Coordinates of C-alpha atoms in Angstrom, one line a residue:
M284 CA 107.1 92.4 86.2
L285 CA 104.7 91.3 89.0
Y286 CA 104.3 87.7 90.0
M287 CA 101.7 86.0 92.2
I288 CA 102.8 83.4 94.7
C289 CA 99.9 81.5 96.0
A290 CA 100.6 78.7 98.6
T291 CA 98.3 76.2 100.2
D292 CA 99.1 75.0 103.7
V293 CA 99.2 71.4 104.9
A294 CA 96.6 70.5 107.4
D295 CA 97.3 71.5 111.0
S296 CA 100.2 73.8 110.0
L297 CA 99.7 76.5 112.6
D298 CA 102.5 75.5 114.9
K299 CA 105.0 75.2 112.0
R300 CA 103.7 78.5 110.6
L301 CA 104.2 80.3 113.9
A302 CA 107.7 78.9 114.3
A303 CA 108.8 80.0 110.8
R304 CA 106.9 83.3 110.8
P305 CA 109.8 85.6 111.9
A306 CA 112.1 84.4 109.0
H307 CA 109.2 84.5 106.6
L308 CA 108.3 88.1 107.5
E309 CA 112.0 89.1 107.3
R310 CA 112.0 88.1 103.6
L311 CA 108.8 89.9 102.9
N312 CA 110.0 93.1 104.7
A313 CA 113.1 93.0 102.5
L314 CA 110.9 93.0 99.4
K315 CA 108.9 95.9 100.9
D316 CA 112.1 97.8 101.7
E317 CA 113.2 97.4 98.1
G318 CA 109.8 98.7 96.9
R319 CA 108.9 95.4 95.2
L320 CA 106.1 94.1 97.5
V321 CA 102.5 94.9 96.4
I322 CA 100.6 92.7 98.9
A323 CA 101.2 89.8 101.1
G324 CA 99.2 87.9 103.7
P325 CA 97.6 84.6 104.8
F326 CA 94.2 83.1 104.2
P327 CA 92.4 82.6 107.5
A328 CA 90.8 79.2 107.9
I329 CA 87.6 80.8 109.2
D330 CA 85.7 84.0 108.3
S331 CA 87.7 86.1 110.8
P332 CA 90.8 88.4 110.5
D333 CA 92.1 86.6 113.6
P334 CA 91.3 82.9 113.2
G335 CA 93.0 81.9 116.5
P336 CA 93.7 78.1 116.7
A337 CA 91.8 77.5 113.4
G338 CA 94.9 78.9 111.7
F339 CA 95.4 79.5 108.1
T340 CA 94.9 77.7 104.8
G341 CA 97.7 79.3 102.7
S342 CA 99.2 82.6 101.7
L343 CA 99.3 85.1 98.9
V344 CA 102.3 87.3 97.8
V345 CA 102.3 89.7 94.9
A346 CA 105.7 91.2 94.2
E347 CA 108.0 92.4 91.5
F348 CA 110.8 90.1 90.3
D349 CA 113.1 90.1 87.2
S350 CA 111.6 87.0 85.8
L351 CA 109.3 84.0 86.5
E352 CA 112.4 82.0 87.3
H353 CA 113.5 84.5 89.9
A354 CA 110.1 84.6 91.5
Q355 CA 110.0 80.8 91.6
A356 CA 113.5 80.6 93.1
W357 CA 112.5 83.1 95.8
A358 CA 109.3 81.1 96.5
D359 CA 111.2 77.8 96.6
V360 CA 113.3 78.9 99.6
D361 CA 110.6 80.5 101.7
P362 CA 110.9 79.6 105.4
Y363 CA 107.4 78.2 105.2
V364 CA 108.4 75.8 102.5
E365 CA 111.5 74.7 104.5
A366 CA 109.4 74.3 107.6
G367 CA 106.8 72.1 105.9
V368 CA 104.0 74.6 106.2
Y369 CA 103.1 74.6 102.5
E370 CA 101.6 71.7 100.7
S371 CA 101.9 73.4 97.3
V372 CA 103.0 76.7 95.8
I373 CA 102.0 78.2 92.5
V374 CA 103.9 81.1 90.9
K375 CA 102.4 83.0 88.0
P376 CA 102.9 86.3 86.2
Y377 CA 100.5 88.9 87.4
K378 CA 99.1 92.0 85.7
K379 CA 97.8 94.7 88.0
V380 CA 94.8 96.5 86.5
L381 CA 93.1 98.2 89.4
P382 CA 93.4 100.4 91.4

């Protein structure tokens, strides 16, 4: 089943985010290589695909996991969590309808 992982960053998290990004992307690429990743990316803090020093306000991942518990466990050990980038993380089942 698909699960949505939606995280909100702490204020002024850009430096922490950049430091943890390689490890974060490594985990996302593993999901992609396994064919389980639907979409992933950050929320720019301003209306721009490259917000520069304004940074980001959070992230969204939609991926396939065996259960809500597995999705939550995966989210709990994300490098951004461990680096203190995220203030909160919500994990919910997700049903893709379109496209």
